[in-house]
Amino acid sequence: MQRRISRKTVRLLYYPTAFAAGLLGGWVLAFVGGLNPAIVPVISAGIGLLVAFGVPIWQNYYINTPKLAIEISSIKRVLSDSTTIAIHDDAELKVLYGEKRRNYSYFGEPELFGRTGKNSGETIDNLQNLLELAKQRLRDLPAQIEDRKRSVEQLRAVNPTALTRYQVDSWNAPLSPEVEFDPSNLETVASDLIKAYEKRLETAEKSYADLQTNLPIAERRIEIVQQELIRKNSLFTVSASLINSGRTNTAIKVPALLRVLIGEGNYIDIKLSLKDFENKSEIAASGTRIVVFESLEISSLPEEDRALINTYWGQSVRAWLLVEDIHGGIAKSGYIAFAEGLYQKIIYDRLARAAST
């Protein structure tokens, strides 16, 4: 960590320096005047002065100071929560709309559907969740179709004249709208129940065919969209441990810098900001703080820098993190690969080697 000499230290140095200069000047004048002054008292006074003032200065500057070190835990490239995709505007993703409707209607919020504008978009995480729901539905539908076929066959075998209100209510349980019970026209009631269950069967079969055809297309589309958004709208989060091995508390400032070295004299600077500054900036003496820094979306960077980031992210290039504390000291981390998960892999490999021995 780079240190700057504080004003307090400069003031402390001023007085002994002036005293020593005066002492030396007086001795020189006495010597020139022929008084033949002794040098030993001057040397003794100088040594005493050095000890008297030097020790407190040394203690203040080297001992009772923060000593900040940084270790990067991970670098991630993510999309912000504000990055959304409108399902309804993308024909290849419309197959997921049914999963969204079923998911939200379960929570009693069908009014969400049909909206336009910002609220109609879905984040990548939500799209992945909808995709998983659709895959699960695809796995469940064959059993549901067989169950509905059996229900239709059972209804066709029912004697209409023997239908009771209790039986009709039982058959009505999964139906919306329900078939009305009319004791004077039981044959029509039975016929309406059969039609309703045949429609349920037809809906399940159509849904199964739709998912079989369009779900792989939607999955590929999500992958393409995600890569496009990451290239244009992603941001970086850097997790790091700040270790203060000094005897004085310190705090870091909000701005930080991630420098990516991509060649001899060639680099990219990514500006970061400390998240949760109010609670995370201070590091106690002999203490450690886990912090997270976050950049703006890379769309805010010059086009040349965006192209370099997209080219070298995940490649064999190195990056390091720099922060400044409230005393003006600059702390630098060690190098880390400019890639997600590679640092963790290195740690796992070290642990595996240790386990083998």
Coordinates of C-alpha atoms in Angstrom, one line a residue:
M1 CA 0.0 0.0 0.0
Q2 CA 1.4 3.4 -1.0
R3 CA 1.7 5.9 1.9
R4 CA 1.8 9.7 1.8
I5 CA 3.5 11.7 4.5
S6 CA 0.8 13.5 6.4
R7 CA 0.7 17.1 7.4
K8 CA 1.0 16.1 11.0
T9 CA 4.2 14.3 10.3
V10 CA 5.6 17.2 8.3
R11 CA 4.9 19.5 11.3
L12 CA 6.6 17.1 13.6
L13 CA 9.7 17.0 11.3
Y14 CA 9.8 20.8 11.2
Y15 CA 10.8 21.4 14.8
P16 CA 13.6 18.9 15.2
T17 CA 15.0 20.0 11.8
A18 CA 15.0 23.7 12.8
F19 CA 16.5 22.8 16.2
A20 CA 19.2 20.7 14.6
A21 CA 19.9 23.5 12.0
G22 CA 20.2 26.0 14.8
L23 CA 22.5 23.8 16.9
L24 CA 24.7 23.1 13.9
G25 CA 24.7 26.8 12.9
G26 CA 25.7 27.9 16.4
W27 CA 28.5 25.4 16.5
V28 CA 29.8 26.6 13.1
L29 CA 29.7 30.2 14.2
A30 CA 31.6 29.3 17.4
F31 CA 34.2 27.4 15.4
V32 CA 34.6 30.2 12.9
G33 CA 35.0 32.7 15.8
G34 CA 37.9 30.7 17.2
L35 CA 36.1 29.5 20.3
N36 CA 37.0 25.9 19.4
P37 CA 33.7 24.4 20.5
A38 CA 33.5 20.7 21.4
I39 CA 31.8 18.4 18.9
V40 CA 30.8 15.7 21.3
P41 CA 28.0 17.7 23.0
V42 CA 26.6 18.6 19.6
I43 CA 26.6 15.0 18.5
S44 CA 25.0 13.9 21.8
A45 CA 22.3 16.6 21.4
G46 CA 21.7 15.5 17.8
I47 CA 21.3 11.8 18.8
G48 CA 19.0 12.7 21.7
L49 CA 17.0 14.9 19.4
L50 CA 16.8 12.1 16.8
V51 CA 15.6 9.7 19.3
A52 CA 13.1 12.1 21.0
F53 CA 11.5 13.1 17.7
G54 CA 12.3 10.1 15.5
V55 CA 10.7 7.4 17.6
P56 CA 7.2 9.1 17.7
I57 CA 7.4 9.9 14.0
W58 CA 8.4 6.3 13.2
Q59 CA 5.7 5.0 15.4
N60 CA 3.1 7.3 13.9
Y61 CA 4.2 6.7 10.3
Y62 CA 5.0 3.0 10.4
I63 CA 3.4 1.4 13.4
N64 CA 0.1 3.2 14.2
T65 CA -1.0 3.3 10.6
P66 CA -3.5 1.2 8.6
K67 CA -1.9 -1.3 6.3
L68 CA -4.4 -2.3 3.7
A69 CA -4.2 -5.4 1.5
I70 CA -6.7 -6.6 -1.1
E71 CA -7.5 -10.1 -2.2
I72 CA -10.0 -10.5 -5.0
S73 CA -12.5 -13.4 -4.5
S74 CA -14.3 -13.3 -7.8
I75 CA -15.2 -11.4 -10.9
K76 CA -18.6 -11.8 -12.4
R77 CA -20.2 -10.4 -15.5
V78 CA -24.0 -10.1 -15.0
L79 CA -27.0 -8.3 -16.3
S80 CA -28.8 -5.6 -14.2
D81 CA -32.3 -6.2 -13.0
S82 CA -33.5 -3.4 -15.3
T83 CA -32.5 -5.4 -18.4
T84 CA -35.7 -7.0 -19.6
I85 CA -37.1 -8.7 -22.7
A86 CA -40.7 -8.4 -23.9
I87 CA -42.0 -11.9 -24.5
H88 CA -45.0 -10.8 -26.5
D89 CA -42.7 -9.0 -29.0
D90 CA -40.7 -12.1 -29.7
A91 CA -42.5 -14.8 -31.6
E92 CA -40.0 -17.5 -30.6
L93 CA -40.6 -16.8 -26.9
K94 CA -44.4 -16.7 -26.9
V95 CA -44.5 -20.3 -25.9
L96 CA -43.3 -19.2 -22.5
Y97 CA -46.2 -16.8 -22.1
G98 CA -48.5 -19.6 -21.0
E99 CA -46.1 -20.6 -18.3
K100 CA -46.0 -17.0 -17.1
R101 CA -49.8 -16.8 -17.0
R102 CA -50.2 -20.1 -15.1
N103 CA -47.4 -19.0 -12.7
Y104 CA -48.8 -15.6 -11.9
S105 CA -52.5 -16.6 -11.9
Y106 CA -51.5 -19.1 -9.2
F107 CA -50.8 -16.0 -7.0
G108 CA -54.0 -14.3 -8.0
E109 CA -52.5 -11.7 -10.3
P110 CA -54.0 -12.3 -13.8
E111 CA -54.2 -8.5 -14.3
L112 CA -50.5 -8.5 -15.1
F113 CA -51.2 -9.9 -18.5
G114 CA -51.9 -7.8 -21.5
R115 CA -49.9 -4.9 -20.2
T116 CA -47.4 -3.1 -22.5
G117 CA -44.4 -1.0 -21.8
K118 CA -41.7 -1.5 -19.1
N119 CA -43.8 -3.9 -17.0
S120 CA -44.3 -6.3 -19.8
G121 CA -40.6 -7.3 -19.9
E122 CA -38.9 -10.3 -18.3
T123 CA -35.4 -10.5 -16.9
I124 CA -33.1 -13.3 -18.1
D125 CA -33.5 -15.0 -14.7
N126 CA -37.3 -14.9 -15.0
L127 CA -37.0 -16.3 -18.6
Q128 CA -34.9 -19.2 -17.4
N129 CA -37.4 -19.9 -14.6
L130 CA -40.3 -19.8 -17.2
L131 CA -38.2 -22.1 -19.4
E132 CA -37.8 -24.6 -16.6
L133 CA -41.5 -24.5 -15.8
A134 CA -42.3 -25.2 -19.4
K135 CA -39.9 -28.1 -19.5
Q136 CA -41.5 -29.5 -16.4
R137 CA -44.9 -29.1 -18.0
L138 CA -43.7 -30.9 -21.1
R139 CA -42.6 -33.8 -18.8
D140 CA -45.9 -33.8 -17.0
L141 CA -48.3 -33.5 -19.9
P142 CA -48.1 -37.1 -21.2
A143 CA -49.4 -38.4 -17.9
Q144 CA -52.1 -35.7 -17.8
I145 CA -53.2 -36.6 -21.3
E146 CA -53.6 -40.2 -20.4
D147 CA -55.5 -39.3 -17.3
R148 CA -57.9 -37.0 -19.3
K149 CA -58.4 -39.8 -21.9
R150 CA -59.5 -42.1 -19.1
S151 CA -61.8 -39.5 -17.7
V152 CA -63.5 -39.1 -21.1
E153 CA -63.9 -42.9 -21.4
Q154 CA -65.3 -43.1 -17.9
L155 CA -67.8 -40.3 -18.7
R156 CA -68.9 -42.0 -21.9
A157 CA -69.6 -45.2 -19.9
V158 CA -71.8 -43.3 -17.4
N159 CA -75.6 -44.0 -17.6
P160 CA -77.0 -40.4 -17.9
T161 CA -80.2 -41.3 -16.1
A162 CA -78.3 -42.4 -13.0
L163 CA -76.4 -39.1 -12.6
T164 CA -76.7 -37.4 -9.2
R165 CA -75.9 -33.9 -8.2
Y166 CA -73.0 -35.2 -6.1
Q167 CA -71.5 -37.0 -9.2
V168 CA -71.9 -33.9 -11.4
D169 CA -70.3 -31.7 -8.7
S170 CA -67.4 -34.2 -8.6
W171 CA -67.0 -34.1 -12.4
N172 CA -67.2 -30.3 -12.3
A173 CA -64.3 -29.9 -9.9
P174 CA -61.6 -29.3 -12.6
L175 CA -64.0 -27.5 -15.0
S176 CA -64.3 -23.7 -15.6
P177 CA -67.1 -22.9 -16.4
E178 CA -68.9 -25.7 -14.7
V179 CA -71.7 -27.7 -16.3
E180 CA -75.0 -26.9 -14.7
F181 CA -77.0 -29.8 -13.1
D182 CA -80.5 -30.1 -14.6
P183 CA -82.3 -33.1 -13.1
S184 CA -85.0 -32.8 -15.8
N185 CA -82.5 -33.2 -18.7
L186 CA -79.7 -35.5 -17.5
E187 CA -78.7 -36.6 -21.0
T188 CA -77.8 -33.0 -21.9
V189 CA -75.8 -32.8 -18.6
A190 CA -73.9 -35.9 -19.5
S191 CA -73.3 -34.7 -23.0
D192 CA -72.0 -31.3 -21.8
L193 CA -69.7 -33.0 -19.4
I194 CA -68.3 -35.2 -22.1
K195 CA -67.7 -32.2 -24.4
A196 CA -66.1 -30.3 -21.6
Y197 CA -63.7 -33.2 -20.8
E198 CA -62.9 -33.7 -24.5
K199 CA -62.0 -30.0 -24.7
R200 CA -59.7 -30.4 -21.7
L201 CA -58.1 -33.4 -23.5
E202 CA -57.7 -31.4 -26.7
T203 CA -56.2 -28.4 -24.9
A204 CA -53.6 -30.7 -23.2
E205 CA -52.7 -32.4 -26.5
K206 CA -52.3 -29.0 -28.3
S207 CA -50.2 -27.7 -25.5
Y208 CA -48.0 -30.8 -25.6
A209 CA -47.5 -30.5 -29.4
D210 CA -46.8 -26.8 -29.0
L211 CA -44.2 -27.3 -26.4
Q212 CA -42.6 -30.2 -28.3
T213 CA -42.2 -28.0 -31.4
N214 CA -41.5 -24.5 -29.9
L215 CA -39.7 -25.1 -26.6
P216 CA -36.3 -26.0 -28.2
I217 CA -36.6 -22.9 -30.3
A218 CA -37.3 -20.8 -27.3
E219 CA -34.4 -22.2 -25.4
R220 CA -32.0 -21.4 -28.3
R221 CA -33.5 -17.9 -28.5
I222 CA -32.9 -17.3 -24.8
E223 CA -29.3 -18.3 -25.2
I224 CA -28.8 -15.9 -28.2
V225 CA -30.6 -13.0 -26.5
Q226 CA -28.6 -13.5 -23.3
Q227 CA -25.3 -13.4 -25.2
E228 CA -26.4 -10.3 -27.0
L229 CA -27.4 -8.6 -23.8
I230 CA -24.2 -9.6 -22.1
R231 CA -22.1 -8.1 -24.9
K232 CA -24.0 -4.8 -24.8
N233 CA -25.6 -4.3 -21.4
S234 CA -23.7 -6.4 -18.8
L235 CA -21.9 -5.0 -15.8
F236 CA -19.1 -6.3 -13.6
T237 CA -19.2 -7.2 -9.9
V238 CA -16.0 -7.8 -8.1
S239 CA -16.0 -9.4 -4.7
A240 CA -12.9 -8.8 -2.5
S241 CA -11.5 -9.2 0.9
L242 CA -10.0 -6.0 2.4
I243 CA -7.4 -6.8 5.1
N244 CA -6.2 -4.1 7.5
S245 CA -3.1 -5.5 9.3
G246 CA -2.3 -2.1 10.8
R247 CA -3.1 -0.8 14.3
T248 CA -5.4 2.0 13.2
N249 CA -8.9 1.9 11.7
T250 CA -9.3 3.0 8.2
A251 CA -12.0 3.3 5.6
I252 CA -12.0 3.1 1.8
K253 CA -13.6 5.5 -0.6
V254 CA -16.4 4.7 -2.9
P255 CA -14.6 4.7 -6.3
A256 CA -12.3 1.8 -7.2
L257 CA -10.6 0.7 -10.4
L258 CA -10.3 -2.6 -12.1
R259 CA -7.4 -2.6 -14.6
V260 CA -7.3 -5.3 -17.2
L261 CA -3.9 -5.9 -18.8
I262 CA -4.3 -7.1 -22.3
G263 CA -0.8 -6.7 -23.6
E264 CA 2.4 -4.7 -23.3
G265 CA 1.3 -1.2 -22.4
N266 CA -2.3 -2.0 -23.4
Y267 CA -5.0 -2.1 -20.8
I268 CA -8.7 -1.4 -20.1
D269 CA -9.8 0.6 -17.0
I270 CA -13.2 -0.4 -15.6
K271 CA -14.5 2.1 -13.0
L272 CA -16.2 0.5 -10.0
S273 CA -18.2 1.7 -7.0
L274 CA -18.4 0.2 -3.6
K275 CA -21.8 -1.3 -2.8
D276 CA -23.4 -0.6 0.6
F277 CA -20.8 2.1 1.3
E278 CA -22.4 3.1 4.7
N279 CA -21.9 -0.3 6.2
K280 CA -18.9 -1.7 4.3
S281 CA -16.3 1.1 3.9
E282 CA -14.7 1.0 7.4
I283 CA -12.1 -1.7 8.2
A284 CA -11.1 -2.0 11.8
A285 CA -7.5 -2.4 12.9
S286 CA -6.3 -6.0 12.4
G287 CA -9.7 -6.6 10.8
T288 CA -11.1 -7.9 7.5
R289 CA -14.0 -6.7 5.4
I290 CA -15.8 -8.6 2.6
V291 CA -16.9 -6.0 0.0
V292 CA -18.5 -6.0 -3.4
F293 CA -17.7 -3.4 -6.1
E294 CA -20.0 -2.9 -9.1
S295 CA -19.5 -1.1 -12.5
L296 CA -21.9 0.7 -14.7
E297 CA -23.2 -1.2 -17.7
I298 CA -20.5 -1.5 -20.3
S299 CA -22.7 0.4 -22.7
S300 CA -21.3 3.5 -20.9
L301 CA -17.8 2.7 -22.1
P302 CA -16.3 3.8 -25.4
E303 CA -16.9 1.4 -28.2
E304 CA -13.2 0.4 -28.5
D305 CA -13.2 -0.6 -24.8
R306 CA -16.4 -2.6 -25.2
A307 CA -14.9 -4.5 -28.1
L308 CA -11.8 -5.3 -26.1
I309 CA -13.8 -6.5 -23.1
N310 CA -15.9 -8.8 -25.3
T311 CA -12.8 -10.1 -26.9
Y312 CA -10.7 -10.8 -23.8
W313 CA -13.4 -11.7 -21.2
G314 CA -12.7 -15.3 -20.2
Q315 CA -9.3 -15.3 -22.0
S316 CA -5.8 -15.7 -20.5
V317 CA -5.4 -12.0 -19.4
R318 CA -5.0 -10.6 -16.0
A319 CA -6.7 -7.9 -13.9
W320 CA -6.1 -6.2 -10.6
L321 CA -8.1 -4.0 -8.3
L322 CA -7.1 -0.6 -6.9
V323 CA -8.8 1.3 -4.0
E324 CA -8.0 4.4 -2.1
D325 CA -8.5 4.9 1.7
I326 CA -9.4 8.0 3.6
H327 CA -5.7 8.7 4.3
G328 CA -4.9 8.9 0.6
G329 CA -3.1 5.5 0.5
I330 CA -3.6 3.4 -2.6
A331 CA -4.0 -0.4 -2.1
K332 CA -3.5 -2.8 -5.0
S333 CA -4.6 -6.4 -5.2
G334 CA -2.7 -9.3 -6.7
Y335 CA -3.4 -10.3 -10.2
I336 CA -6.5 -12.4 -11.0
A337 CA -7.7 -14.0 -14.3
F338 CA -10.2 -11.8 -16.1
A339 CA -12.7 -14.6 -16.2
E340 CA -15.6 -15.9 -14.1
G341 CA -15.0 -18.9 -11.9
L342 CA -11.4 -19.4 -12.9
Y343 CA -10.0 -18.1 -9.6
Q344 CA -12.3 -20.5 -7.7
K345 CA -11.1 -23.4 -9.9
I346 CA -7.5 -22.5 -9.0
I347 CA -8.4 -22.7 -5.3
Y348 CA -10.2 -26.0 -5.7
D349 CA -7.2 -27.4 -7.5
R350 CA -4.9 -26.3 -4.6
L351 CA -7.3 -27.9 -2.1
A352 CA -7.4 -31.1 -4.1
R353 CA -3.6 -31.3 -4.2
A354 CA -3.5 -30.7 -0.5
A355 CA -6.1 -33.4 0.1
S356 CA -4.1 -35.8 -2.0
T357 CA -1.0 -35.4 0.3

